[in-house]
mmCIF file of C-alpha atoms in Angstrom:
data_model
loop_
_atom_site.group_PDB
_atom_site.id
_atom_site.type_symbol
_atom_site.label_atom_id
_atom_site.label_comp_id
_atom_site.label_asym_id
_atom_site.label_seq_id
_atom_site.Cartn_x
_atom_site.Cartn_y
_atom_site.Cartn_z
ATOM 1 C CA UNK A 1 7.262 184.368 97.342
ATOM 2 C CA UNK A 2 9.385 186.999 95.385
ATOM 3 C CA UNK A 3 7.657 185.848 92.309
ATOM 4 C CA UNK A 4 4.290 185.958 93.963
ATOM 5 C CA UNK A 5 4.558 189.705 94.819
ATOM 6 C CA UNK A 6 6.050 190.616 91.360
ATOM 7 C CA UNK A 7 3.176 188.986 89.704
ATOM 8 C CA UNK A 8 0.833 190.677 91.945
ATOM 9 C CA UNK A 9 2.532 193.910 91.214
ATOM 10 C CA UNK A 10 2.853 193.490 87.452
ATOM 11 C CA UNK A 11 -0.978 192.828 87.377
ATOM 12 C CA UNK A 12 -1.701 195.973 89.580
ATOM 13 C CA UNK A 13 0.158 198.014 87.167
ATOM 14 C CA UNK A 14 -1.584 196.501 84.250
ATOM 15 C CA UNK A 15 -4.798 197.713 85.591
ATOM 16 C CA UNK A 16 -3.590 201.392 85.510
ATOM 17 C CA UNK A 17 -2.693 200.876 82.079
ATOM 18 C CA UNK A 18 -6.282 199.530 80.973
ATOM 19 C CA UNK A 19 -7.773 202.451 82.868
ATOM 20 C CA UNK A 20 -5.799 204.917 80.739
ATOM 21 C CA UNK A 21 -5.666 203.063 77.587
ATOM 22 C CA UNK A 22 -8.517 201.001 77.389
ATOM 23 C CA UNK A 23 -11.429 202.382 79.953
ATOM 24 C CA UNK A 24 -10.771 206.085 78.962
ATOM 25 C CA UNK A 25 -10.165 205.754 75.111
ATOM 26 C CA UNK A 26 -12.868 203.590 74.121
ATOM 27 C CA UNK A 27 -16.972 204.339 74.022
ATOM 28 C CA UNK A 28 -18.208 200.752 72.523
ATOM 29 C CA UNK A 29 -18.456 197.796 74.855
ATOM 30 C CA UNK A 30 -16.728 195.671 71.843
ATOM 31 C CA UNK A 31 -13.769 197.850 71.611
ATOM 32 C CA UNK A 32 -13.573 197.977 75.454
ATOM 33 C CA UNK A 33 -13.610 194.245 75.590
ATOM 34 C CA UNK A 34 -10.875 193.785 72.716
ATOM 35 C CA UNK A 35 -8.515 196.200 74.506
ATOM 36 C CA UNK A 36 -8.896 194.057 77.701
ATOM 37 C CA UNK A 37 -8.375 191.001 76.199
ATOM 38 C CA UNK A 38 -5.078 192.018 74.259
ATOM 39 C CA UNK A 39 -3.900 193.905 77.960
ATOM 40 C CA UNK A 40 -4.593 190.742 79.784
ATOM 41 C CA UNK A 41 -2.544 188.466 76.975
ATOM 42 C CA UNK A 42 0.276 191.000 77.511
ATOM 43 C CA UNK A 43 0.147 190.837 81.064
ATOM 44 C CA UNK A 44 0.326 187.329 81.332
ATOM 45 C CA UNK A 45 3.085 187.020 79.086
ATOM 46 C CA UNK A 46 5.170 189.316 81.188
ATOM 47 C CA UNK A 47 4.573 186.810 84.217
ATOM 48 C CA UNK A 48 5.297 183.776 81.765
ATOM 49 C CA UNK A 49 8.620 185.567 80.687
ATOM 50 C CA UNK A 50 9.811 185.935 84.272
ATOM 51 C CA UNK A 51 8.694 182.601 85.559
ATOM 52 C CA UNK A 52 8.559 179.952 83.043
ATOM 53 C CA UNK A 53 12.277 179.835 81.704
ATOM 54 C CA UNK A 54 13.014 178.911 85.653
ATOM 55 C CA UNK A 55 10.485 175.955 85.380
ATOM 56 C CA UNK A 56 10.378 174.647 81.724
ATOM 57 C CA UNK A 57 13.900 175.434 81.156
ATOM 58 C CA UNK A 58 15.831 177.835 78.733
ATOM 59 C CA UNK A 59 15.169 176.453 75.392
ATOM 60 C CA UNK A 60 11.443 176.211 75.860
ATOM 61 C CA UNK A 61 11.570 179.298 78.272
ATOM 62 C CA UNK A 62 12.488 181.566 75.306
ATOM 63 C CA UNK A 63 9.505 181.433 73.595
ATOM 64 C CA UNK A 64 8.016 183.273 76.214
ATOM 65 C CA UNK A 65 10.782 185.355 77.366
ATOM 66 C CA UNK A 66 11.169 187.154 73.917
ATOM 67 C CA UNK A 67 7.413 188.511 73.899
ATOM 68 C CA UNK A 68 7.095 188.629 77.749
ATOM 69 C CA UNK A 69 10.466 190.730 78.468
ATOM 70 C CA UNK A 70 9.909 193.204 75.371
ATOM 71 C CA UNK A 71 6.668 193.686 76.445
ATOM 72 C CA UNK A 72 7.667 194.396 79.943
ATOM 73 C CA UNK A 73 10.018 197.373 78.741
ATOM 74 C CA UNK A 74 7.383 198.787 76.649
ATOM 75 C CA UNK A 75 5.080 198.071 79.703
ATOM 76 C CA UNK A 76 7.667 200.198 81.793
ATOM 77 C CA UNK A 77 7.842 203.074 79.613
ATOM 78 C CA UNK A 78 4.136 203.628 79.062
ATOM 79 C CA UNK A 79 3.697 203.652 82.736
ATOM 80 C CA UNK A 80 6.427 206.346 82.924
ATOM 81 C CA UNK A 81 5.213 208.550 80.492
ATOM 82 C CA UNK A 82 1.349 208.237 81.567
ATOM 83 C CA UNK A 83 2.548 209.122 85.166
ATOM 84 C CA UNK A 84 4.376 212.237 83.700
ATOM 85 C CA UNK A 85 1.070 212.991 81.633
ATOM 86 C CA UNK A 86 -1.220 213.025 84.589
ATOM 87 C CA UNK A 87 -0.763 216.398 85.623
ATOM 88 C CA UNK A 88 -1.290 218.039 82.400
ATOM 89 C CA UNK A 89 -4.415 215.589 81.839
ATOM 90 C CA UNK A 90 -5.938 216.709 84.968
ATOM 91 C CA UNK A 91 -5.400 220.298 83.979
ATOM 92 C CA UNK A 92 -6.855 219.887 80.520
ATOM 93 C CA UNK A 93 -10.212 218.561 82.131
ATOM 94 C CA UNK A 94 -10.766 220.955 84.321
ATOM 95 C CA UNK A 95 -10.159 223.505 81.474
ATOM 96 C CA UNK A 96 -12.750 221.710 79.435
ATOM 97 C CA UNK A 97 -15.386 221.423 81.991
ATOM 98 C CA UNK A 98 -18.461 223.539 80.491
ATOM 99 C CA UNK A 99 -19.617 226.726 82.826
ATOM 100 C CA UNK A 100 -22.796 226.269 84.432
ATOM 101 C CA UNK A 101 -26.135 227.900 83.169
ATOM 102 C CA UNK A 102 -27.322 230.701 85.127
ATOM 103 C CA UNK A 103 -30.373 230.197 87.061
ATOM 104 C CA UNK A 104 -33.638 231.887 86.065
ATOM 105 C CA UNK A 105 -35.131 234.588 87.870
ATOM 106 C CA UNK A 106 -37.924 233.466 90.473
ATOM 107 C CA UNK A 107 -41.086 235.513 90.722
ATOM 108 C CA UNK A 108 -41.475 235.730 94.559
ATOM 109 C CA UNK A 109 -42.764 238.745 96.670
ATOM 110 C CA UNK A 110 -40.015 240.994 97.472
ATOM 111 C CA UNK A 111 -40.349 240.541 101.382
ATOM 112 C CA UNK A 112 -39.818 237.059 101.306
ATOM 113 C CA UNK A 113 -36.732 236.218 98.720
ATOM 114 C CA UNK A 114 -36.177 232.679 97.767
ATOM 115 C CA UNK A 115 -33.040 231.091 98.632
ATOM 116 C CA UNK A 116 -30.549 230.835 95.764
ATOM 117 C CA UNK A 117 -29.892 227.086 94.370
ATOM 118 C CA UNK A 118 -26.702 225.877 94.948
ATOM 119 C CA UNK A 119 -24.674 225.710 91.883
ATOM 120 C CA UNK A 120 -24.452 222.317 90.057
ATOM 121 C CA UNK A 121 -20.918 221.311 88.926
ATOM 122 C CA UNK A 122 -20.366 221.916 85.278
ATOM 123 C CA UNK A 123 -20.557 219.306 83.231
ATOM 124 C CA UNK A 124 -17.521 217.726 81.187
ATOM 125 C CA UNK A 125 -17.270 217.908 77.662
ATOM 126 C CA UNK A 126 -17.190 213.991 76.912
ATOM 127 C CA UNK A 127 -15.752 214.551 73.136
ATOM 128 C CA UNK A 128 -12.969 216.518 74.774
ATOM 129 C CA UNK A 129 -12.394 214.172 77.245
ATOM 130 C CA UNK A 130 -11.908 211.476 75.081
ATOM 131 C CA UNK A 131 -9.971 213.192 72.469
ATOM 132 C CA UNK A 132 -7.229 214.151 75.646
ATOM 133 C CA UNK A 133 -7.201 210.373 76.770
ATOM 134 C CA UNK A 134 -6.641 209.076 73.089
ATOM 135 C CA UNK A 135 -4.069 212.090 72.713
ATOM 136 C CA UNK A 136 -2.231 210.922 75.861
ATOM 137 C CA UNK A 137 -2.390 207.248 74.877
ATOM 138 C CA UNK A 138 -0.795 208.124 71.430
ATOM 139 C CA UNK A 139 1.783 209.858 72.999
ATOM 140 C CA UNK A 140 2.885 207.079 75.422
ATOM 141 C CA UNK A 141 2.725 204.422 72.818
ATOM 142 C CA UNK A 142 4.750 206.169 70.224
ATOM 143 C CA UNK A 143 7.244 207.208 73.268
ATOM 144 C CA UNK A 144 7.349 203.671 74.735
ATOM 145 C CA UNK A 145 7.946 202.059 71.582
ATOM 146 C CA UNK A 146 10.489 204.577 70.116
ATOM 147 C CA UNK A 147 12.635 204.032 73.384
ATOM 148 C CA UNK A 148 12.302 200.374 73.635
ATOM 149 C CA UNK A 149 13.315 200.009 70.084
ATOM 150 C CA UNK A 150 16.171 202.179 70.527
ATOM 151 C CA UNK A 151 16.936 200.199 73.646
ATOM 152 C CA UNK A 152 16.836 196.964 71.804
ATOM 153 C CA UNK A 153 19.315 198.207 69.189
ATOM 154 C CA UNK A 154 21.594 199.232 71.897
ATOM 155 C CA UNK A 155 21.502 196.217 74.051
ATOM 156 C CA UNK A 156 21.895 193.619 71.258
ATOM 157 C CA UNK A 157 24.263 195.181 68.979
ATOM 158 C CA UNK A 158 28.215 194.896 69.523
ATOM 159 C CA UNK A 159 29.287 196.368 73.047
ATOM 160 C CA UNK A 160 31.335 199.426 73.011
ATOM 161 C CA UNK A 161 35.024 199.304 73.737
ATOM 162 C CA UNK A 162 35.898 201.831 76.613
ATOM 163 C CA UNK A 163 39.682 202.499 77.252
ATOM 164 C CA UNK A 164 40.748 204.537 80.151
ATOM 165 C CA UNK A 165 44.113 204.818 82.232
ATOM 166 C CA UNK A 166 44.129 204.413 85.908
ATOM 167 C CA UNK A 167 47.229 205.963 87.897
ATOM 168 C CA UNK A 168 48.455 203.145 90.460
ATOM 169 C CA UNK A 169 50.371 204.142 93.549
ATOM 170 C CA UNK A 170 53.646 202.005 93.621
ATOM 171 C CA UNK A 171 53.205 200.548 90.167
ATOM 172 C CA UNK A 172 56.841 199.784 88.596
ATOM 173 C CA UNK A 173 57.681 201.585 85.570
ATOM 174 C CA UNK A 174 58.158 198.283 84.118
ATOM 175 C CA UNK A 175 54.456 197.708 84.244
ATOM 176 C CA UNK A 176 53.518 201.021 82.193
ATOM 177 C CA UNK A 177 50.670 200.191 79.871
ATOM 178 C CA UNK A 178 49.583 196.963 81.617
ATOM 179 C CA UNK A 179 46.001 196.547 79.993
ATOM 180 C CA UNK A 180 43.550 194.653 81.681
ATOM 181 C CA UNK A 181 40.188 193.646 79.513
ATOM 182 C CA UNK A 182 37.066 193.777 82.074
ATOM 183 C CA UNK A 183 34.189 191.881 81.277
ATOM 184 C CA UNK A 184 31.120 191.193 83.075
ATOM 185 C CA UNK A 185 27.246 190.277 83.254
ATOM 186 C CA UNK A 186 27.187 188.344 80.042
ATOM 187 C CA UNK A 187 23.989 186.890 81.258
ATOM 188 C CA UNK A 188 23.825 183.531 79.009
ATOM 189 C CA UNK A 189 20.050 182.293 78.962
ATOM 190 C CA UNK A 190 17.075 182.370 77.164
ATOM 191 C CA UNK A 191 17.525 185.260 75.178
ATOM 192 C CA UNK A 192 21.324 185.327 74.578
ATOM 193 C CA UNK A 193 23.269 182.399 73.625
ATOM 194 C CA UNK A 194 26.435 181.019 71.988
ATOM 195 C CA UNK A 195 26.715 183.640 69.406
ATOM 196 C CA UNK A 196 26.990 186.575 72.076
ATOM 197 C CA UNK A 197 29.756 184.851 73.953
ATOM 198 C CA UNK A 198 31.706 184.464 70.530
ATOM 199 C CA UNK A 199 31.327 187.945 69.785
ATOM 200 C CA UNK A 200 32.689 189.137 73.416
ATOM 201 C CA UNK A 201 35.602 186.489 72.848
ATOM 202 C CA UNK A 202 36.140 188.060 69.358
ATOM 203 C CA UNK A 203 36.116 191.793 70.827
ATOM 204 C CA UNK A 204 38.151 190.896 73.998
ATOM 205 C CA UNK A 205 40.878 189.090 71.798
ATOM 206 C CA UNK A 206 40.901 192.152 69.519
ATOM 207 C CA UNK A 207 42.012 194.462 72.386
ATOM 208 C CA UNK A 208 45.253 192.504 72.852
ATOM 209 C CA UNK A 209 45.132 192.317 76.658
ATOM 210 C CA UNK A 210 47.649 191.658 79.428
ATOM 211 C CA UNK A 211 45.056 189.920 81.346
ATOM 212 C CA UNK A 212 41.037 189.164 80.860
ATOM 213 C CA UNK A 213 39.033 190.215 84.310
ATOM 214 C CA UNK A 214 35.439 188.509 84.109
ATOM 215 C CA UNK A 215 33.603 189.762 87.197
ATOM 216 C CA UNK A 216 30.488 187.753 87.497
ATOM 217 C CA UNK A 217 27.172 186.918 86.347
ATOM 218 C CA UNK A 218 28.141 184.751 83.234
ATOM 219 C CA UNK A 219 24.631 182.793 82.849
ATOM 220 C CA UNK A 220 20.939 182.376 84.299
ATOM 221 C CA UNK A 221 20.834 178.754 83.666
ATOM 222 C CA UNK A 222 22.575 175.357 84.449
ATOM 223 C CA UNK A 223 25.806 174.026 83.033
ATOM 224 C CA UNK A 224 23.346 171.304 81.190
ATOM 225 C CA UNK A 225 21.448 174.363 79.708
ATOM 226 C CA UNK A 226 23.968 176.809 78.896
ATOM 227 C CA UNK A 227 27.154 175.011 78.880
ATOM 228 C CA UNK A 228 27.497 174.836 74.831
ATOM 229 C CA UNK A 229 26.814 178.526 74.832
ATOM 230 C CA UNK A 230 29.802 179.411 77.273
ATOM 231 C CA UNK A 231 32.524 177.119 75.379
ATOM 232 C CA UNK A 232 33.832 179.902 73.466
ATOM 233 C CA UNK A 233 35.604 181.257 76.349
ATOM 234 C CA UNK A 234 38.236 178.600 76.223
ATOM 235 C CA UNK A 235 39.329 180.884 72.947
ATOM 236 C CA UNK A 236 40.260 184.011 75.124
ATOM 237 C CA UNK A 237 43.730 184.918 74.618
ATOM 238 C CA UNK A 238 45.964 186.942 76.890
ATOM 239 C CA UNK A 239 49.665 187.133 78.178
ATOM 240 C CA UNK A 240 48.800 186.550 81.742
ATOM 241 C CA UNK A 241 45.371 184.501 81.239
ATOM 242 C CA UNK A 242 41.511 184.753 82.337
ATOM 243 C CA UNK A 243 40.606 185.266 85.946
ATOM 244 C CA UNK A 244 36.733 185.087 87.271
ATOM 245 C CA UNK A 245 34.810 185.581 90.290
ATOM 246 C CA UNK A 246 31.528 184.695 90.790
ATOM 247 C CA UNK A 247 28.670 187.164 90.884
ATOM 248 C CA UNK A 248 24.804 186.805 92.305
ATOM 249 C CA UNK A 249 23.440 184.889 89.368
ATOM 250 C CA UNK A 250 25.970 182.046 89.609
ATOM 251 C CA UNK A 251 24.339 181.560 92.946
ATOM 252 C CA UNK A 252 20.903 181.058 91.443
ATOM 253 C CA UNK A 253 22.177 178.913 88.689
ATOM 254 C CA UNK A 254 24.586 176.181 90.660
ATOM 255 C CA UNK A 255 27.599 178.006 91.042
ATOM 256 C CA UNK A 256 29.988 175.079 91.780
ATOM 257 C CA UNK A 257 29.238 173.662 88.639
ATOM 258 C CA UNK A 258 30.030 176.870 86.768
ATOM 259 C CA UNK A 259 33.414 177.090 88.344
ATOM 260 C CA UNK A 260 34.115 173.585 87.451
ATOM 261 C CA UNK A 261 33.366 174.417 83.813
ATOM 262 C CA UNK A 262 35.023 177.554 83.485
ATOM 263 C CA UNK A 263 38.012 175.883 85.105
ATOM 264 C CA UNK A 264 37.862 173.152 82.471
ATOM 265 C CA UNK A 265 37.530 175.808 79.862
ATOM 266 C CA UNK A 266 40.919 177.110 81.143
ATOM 267 C CA UNK A 267 39.927 180.163 83.409
ATOM 268 C CA UNK A 268 40.997 180.679 86.739
ATOM 269 C CA UNK A 269 38.973 181.116 89.922
ATOM 270 C CA UNK A 270 40.077 183.478 92.574
ATOM 271 C CA UNK A 271 37.952 182.033 95.619
ATOM 272 C CA UNK A 272 38.795 184.322 98.223
ATOM 273 C CA UNK A 273 42.331 184.416 96.950
ATOM 274 C CA UNK A 274 45.189 185.829 94.836
ATOM 275 C CA UNK A 275 47.872 185.266 92.686
ATOM 276 C CA UNK A 276 51.195 187.302 91.631
ATOM 277 C CA UNK A 277 50.975 188.839 88.263
ATOM 278 C CA UNK A 278 54.521 189.621 87.525
ATOM 279 C CA UNK A 279 56.317 190.831 84.339
ATOM 280 C CA UNK A 280 60.143 190.852 84.469
ATOM 281 C CA UNK A 281 61.278 191.510 88.105
ATOM 282 C CA UNK A 282 58.135 193.565 89.154
ATOM 283 C CA UNK A 283 54.390 192.918 89.417
ATOM 284 C CA UNK A 284 51.127 193.317 91.477
ATOM 285 C CA UNK A 285 48.561 191.083 93.261
ATOM 286 C CA UNK A 286 45.503 190.186 91.822
ATOM 287 C CA UNK A 287 42.933 189.241 94.166
ATOM 288 C CA UNK A 288 39.297 188.217 94.042
ATOM 289 C CA UNK A 289 36.383 187.721 96.278
ATOM 290 C CA UNK A 290 33.261 185.671 95.910
ATOM 291 C CA UNK A 291 29.575 187.722 95.464
ATOM 292 C CA UNK A 292 27.902 188.909 98.783
ATOM 293 C CA UNK A 293 25.095 186.757 97.759
ATOM 294 C CA UNK A 294 27.442 183.465 98.521
ATOM 295 C CA UNK A 295 26.561 184.095 101.972
ATOM 296 C CA UNK A 296 23.478 182.419 101.426
ATOM 297 C CA UNK A 297 25.272 179.379 99.977
ATOM 298 C CA UNK A 298 28.017 178.908 102.684
ATOM 299 C CA UNK A 299 30.259 180.940 99.920
ATOM 300 C CA UNK A 300 30.562 184.172 101.610
ATOM 301 C CA UNK A 301 33.138 186.425 100.399
ATOM 302 C CA UNK A 302 36.473 187.078 102.740
ATOM 303 C CA UNK A 303 38.542 189.991 102.046
ATOM 304 C CA UNK A 304 40.918 189.319 104.892
ATOM 305 C CA UNK A 305 41.571 185.704 103.336
ATOM 306 C CA UNK A 306 41.625 187.049 99.907
ATOM 307 C CA UNK A 307 44.365 189.238 100.700
ATOM 308 C CA UNK A 308 46.498 187.848 103.815
ATOM 309 C CA UNK A 309 49.046 186.034 101.355
ATOM 310 C CA UNK A 310 49.845 189.100 99.245
ATOM 311 C CA UNK A 311 52.875 191.481 98.898
ATOM 312 C CA UNK A 312 51.955 194.516 100.728
ATOM 313 C CA UNK A 313 54.813 196.224 98.923
ATOM 314 C CA UNK A 314 53.193 195.784 95.613
ATOM 315 C CA UNK A 315 50.000 197.335 94.069
ATOM 316 C CA UNK A 316 46.450 195.459 94.375
ATOM 317 C CA UNK A 317 44.139 194.651 92.195
ATOM 318 C CA UNK A 318 40.982 193.492 93.310
ATOM 319 C CA UNK A 319 37.915 191.687 91.533
ATOM 320 C CA UNK A 320 34.586 191.736 93.348
ATOM 321 C CA UNK A 321 31.169 191.436 91.343
ATOM 322 C CA UNK A 322 29.229 194.100 93.186
ATOM 323 C CA UNK A 323 30.394 197.940 93.755
ATOM 324 C CA UNK A 324 29.643 198.161 97.476
ATOM 325 C CA UNK A 325 32.350 195.558 98.243
ATOM 326 C CA UNK A 326 34.791 198.560 97.592
ATOM 327 C CA UNK A 327 33.908 199.503 101.168
ATOM 328 C CA UNK A 328 35.591 196.522 102.534
ATOM 329 C CA UNK A 329 38.462 196.681 100.118
ATOM 330 C CA UNK A 330 39.056 200.389 100.887
ATOM 331 C CA UNK A 331 39.951 199.137 104.414
ATOM 332 C CA UNK A 332 42.674 196.716 103.320
ATOM 333 C CA UNK A 333 44.515 199.249 101.041
ATOM 334 C CA UNK A 334 43.488 197.755 97.871
ATOM 335 C CA UNK A 335 44.619 200.137 94.951
ATOM 336 C CA UNK A 336 42.005 199.121 92.335
ATOM 337 C CA UNK A 337 38.557 197.431 92.386
ATOM 338 C CA UNK A 338 36.904 196.014 89.415
ATOM 339 C CA UNK A 339 33.138 195.139 89.210
ATOM 340 C CA UNK A 340 30.081 195.123 87.340
ATOM 341 C CA UNK A 341 26.688 193.981 88.550
ATOM 342 C CA UNK A 342 24.827 197.379 87.819
ATOM 343 C CA UNK A 343 24.463 197.175 84.187
ATOM 344 C CA UNK A 344 24.964 201.146 84.352
ATOM 345 C CA UNK A 345 21.221 201.321 85.523
ATOM 346 C CA UNK A 346 20.166 199.208 81.987
ATOM 347 C CA UNK A 347 16.950 201.081 81.812
ATOM 348 C CA UNK A 348 16.982 204.817 82.825
ATOM 349 C CA UNK A 349 16.168 206.106 85.172
ATOM 350 C CA UNK A 350 16.623 203.015 87.255
ATOM 351 C CA UNK A 351 20.144 204.276 87.618
ATOM 352 C CA UNK A 352 18.810 206.392 90.313
ATOM 353 C CA UNK A 353 17.582 203.358 92.207
ATOM 354 C CA UNK A 354 20.896 201.588 91.969
ATOM 355 C CA UNK A 355 22.763 204.449 93.487
ATOM 356 C CA UNK A 356 20.695 203.853 96.504
ATOM 357 C CA UNK A 357 22.381 200.590 97.351
ATOM 358 C CA UNK A 358 25.841 200.950 95.351
ATOM 359 C CA UNK A 359 28.537 203.525 95.839
ATOM 360 C CA UNK A 360 28.939 203.740 92.114
ATOM 361 C CA UNK A 361 26.691 202.900 89.131
ATOM 362 C CA UNK A 362 29.437 203.055 86.182
ATOM 363 C CA UNK A 363 32.758 204.306 85.169
ATOM 364 C CA UNK A 364 35.582 205.125 87.492
ATOM 365 C CA UNK A 365 35.503 206.730 91.202
ATOM 366 C CA UNK A 366 37.344 206.837 93.973
ATOM 367 C CA UNK A 367 36.641 205.540 97.717
ATOM 368 C CA UNK A 368 39.108 206.740 100.332
ATOM 369 C CA UNK A 369 42.269 205.803 98.361
ATOM 370 C CA UNK A 370 41.134 202.960 96.380
ATOM 371 C CA UNK A 371 40.050 203.270 92.544
ATOM 372 C CA UNK A 372 36.558 201.752 91.774
ATOM 373 C CA UNK A 373 35.765 200.853 87.964
ATOM 374 C CA UNK A 374 32.344 199.723 87.353
ATOM 375 C CA UNK A 375 31.655 198.213 83.913
ATOM 376 C CA UNK A 376 27.971 198.378 82.681
ATOM 377 C CA UNK A 377 28.786 194.550 81.582
ATOM 378 C CA UNK A 378 27.545 193.371 78.127
ATOM 379 C CA UNK A 379 24.643 191.518 78.293
ATOM 380 C CA UNK A 380 21.197 192.364 80.028
ATOM 381 C CA UNK A 381 19.049 191.151 82.617
ATOM 382 C CA UNK A 382 15.258 190.741 82.020
ATOM 383 C CA UNK A 383 14.114 193.030 79.044
ATOM 384 C CA UNK A 384 16.881 192.729 76.094
ATOM 385 C CA UNK A 385 16.755 196.542 76.478
ATOM 386 C CA UNK A 386 19.453 199.078 77.584
ATOM 387 C CA UNK A 387 18.498 202.863 77.720
ATOM 388 C CA UNK A 388 21.028 205.343 78.895
ATOM 389 C CA UNK A 389 23.617 202.353 79.626
ATOM 390 C CA UNK A 390 25.201 201.031 76.544
ATOM 391 C CA UNK A 391 26.964 197.389 77.145
ATOM 392 C CA UNK A 392 30.748 197.649 77.032
ATOM 393 C CA UNK A 393 34.129 195.826 77.442
ATOM 394 C CA UNK A 394 36.755 197.940 79.248
ATOM 395 C CA UNK A 395 40.388 198.180 78.814
ATOM 396 C CA UNK A 396 41.793 199.299 82.034
ATOM 397 C CA UNK A 397 45.660 200.588 81.487
ATOM 398 C CA UNK A 398 47.655 200.890 84.652
ATOM 399 C CA UNK A 399 50.416 203.552 84.950
ATOM 400 C CA UNK A 400 52.551 204.423 87.652
ATOM 401 C CA UNK A 401 51.020 207.181 90.051
ATOM 402 C CA UNK A 402 53.083 210.528 89.427
#
């Protein structure tokens, strides 16, 4: 049903594009038919890119996902730019109306003047109207293509390595400078494969972390389809190992199979559980909870269970895919929560919409006494495009709070 609603919405919005880019800019039936066919094919590719990878599998679906998702991004920014241009377009159309000709004086007796005829609306200068429509189409097309082109370079290029220091209350001096490399939203699938994982692993290892935290959304497909693409994760190197929790996309792809596969590769699963991270005589608790979508799969997050056996005299770092889970974490005196899920908004201005459902979109913030860090992630969902939200690997350096 969700895909049906999305498909109908896509078709309706393509009708608006047809009005502005085809109907308003063409004069001949032949040109209008050609534009209609092109737009219809692109609309079909968009729906195919959304649906077919789930039906025919990742490998075959990639042939539709690449053109479909790229057009989806161009389509979105065309809509955005054309919507912004609507007001100046209407103003220009009013300005371009020709003044109506004054009526000829009527020769009638002075005693019985004839009623004045109602003024006719001024005719539109069709040539100027066509010029304005074509100019708007050119501006929208050039703008959307430029934005999406830059966004593709950002999304498919190497992630940015962000480094930041977080002060933790009660952290022992011996743990000053402890480095946690945070990675999220790798999103292996029809667009991103093994080479993507290899680059992420290489860049993570180059940060020389003490611990690697993977906070969900590894893959958009099954282990049978994408297990080979995930294999380089076994090459991750850190002093205390790699720990992971589920994201919402794991549940769409067979979460238990992925958990088993990642454990086979040497990663450690925090399934509503915790483990002590020790360095010398000191340490902190590392905990993890499942994603909120696990509720639909009998695998709901359980903060109480995840934290029940921790040493409360030591700090707690929590892995939770969605930032909104910090509301529960703050009630349980978690010191730092590491999350992903938002992609930093991925396509500006979507970060405004994300902010309506999440307490933070990207970066470091605080909820009560709990620090929350949200990474932009290293992959993308849907279009391989990032605008205003570059992919990143984040290195969190823990220091004692003065």
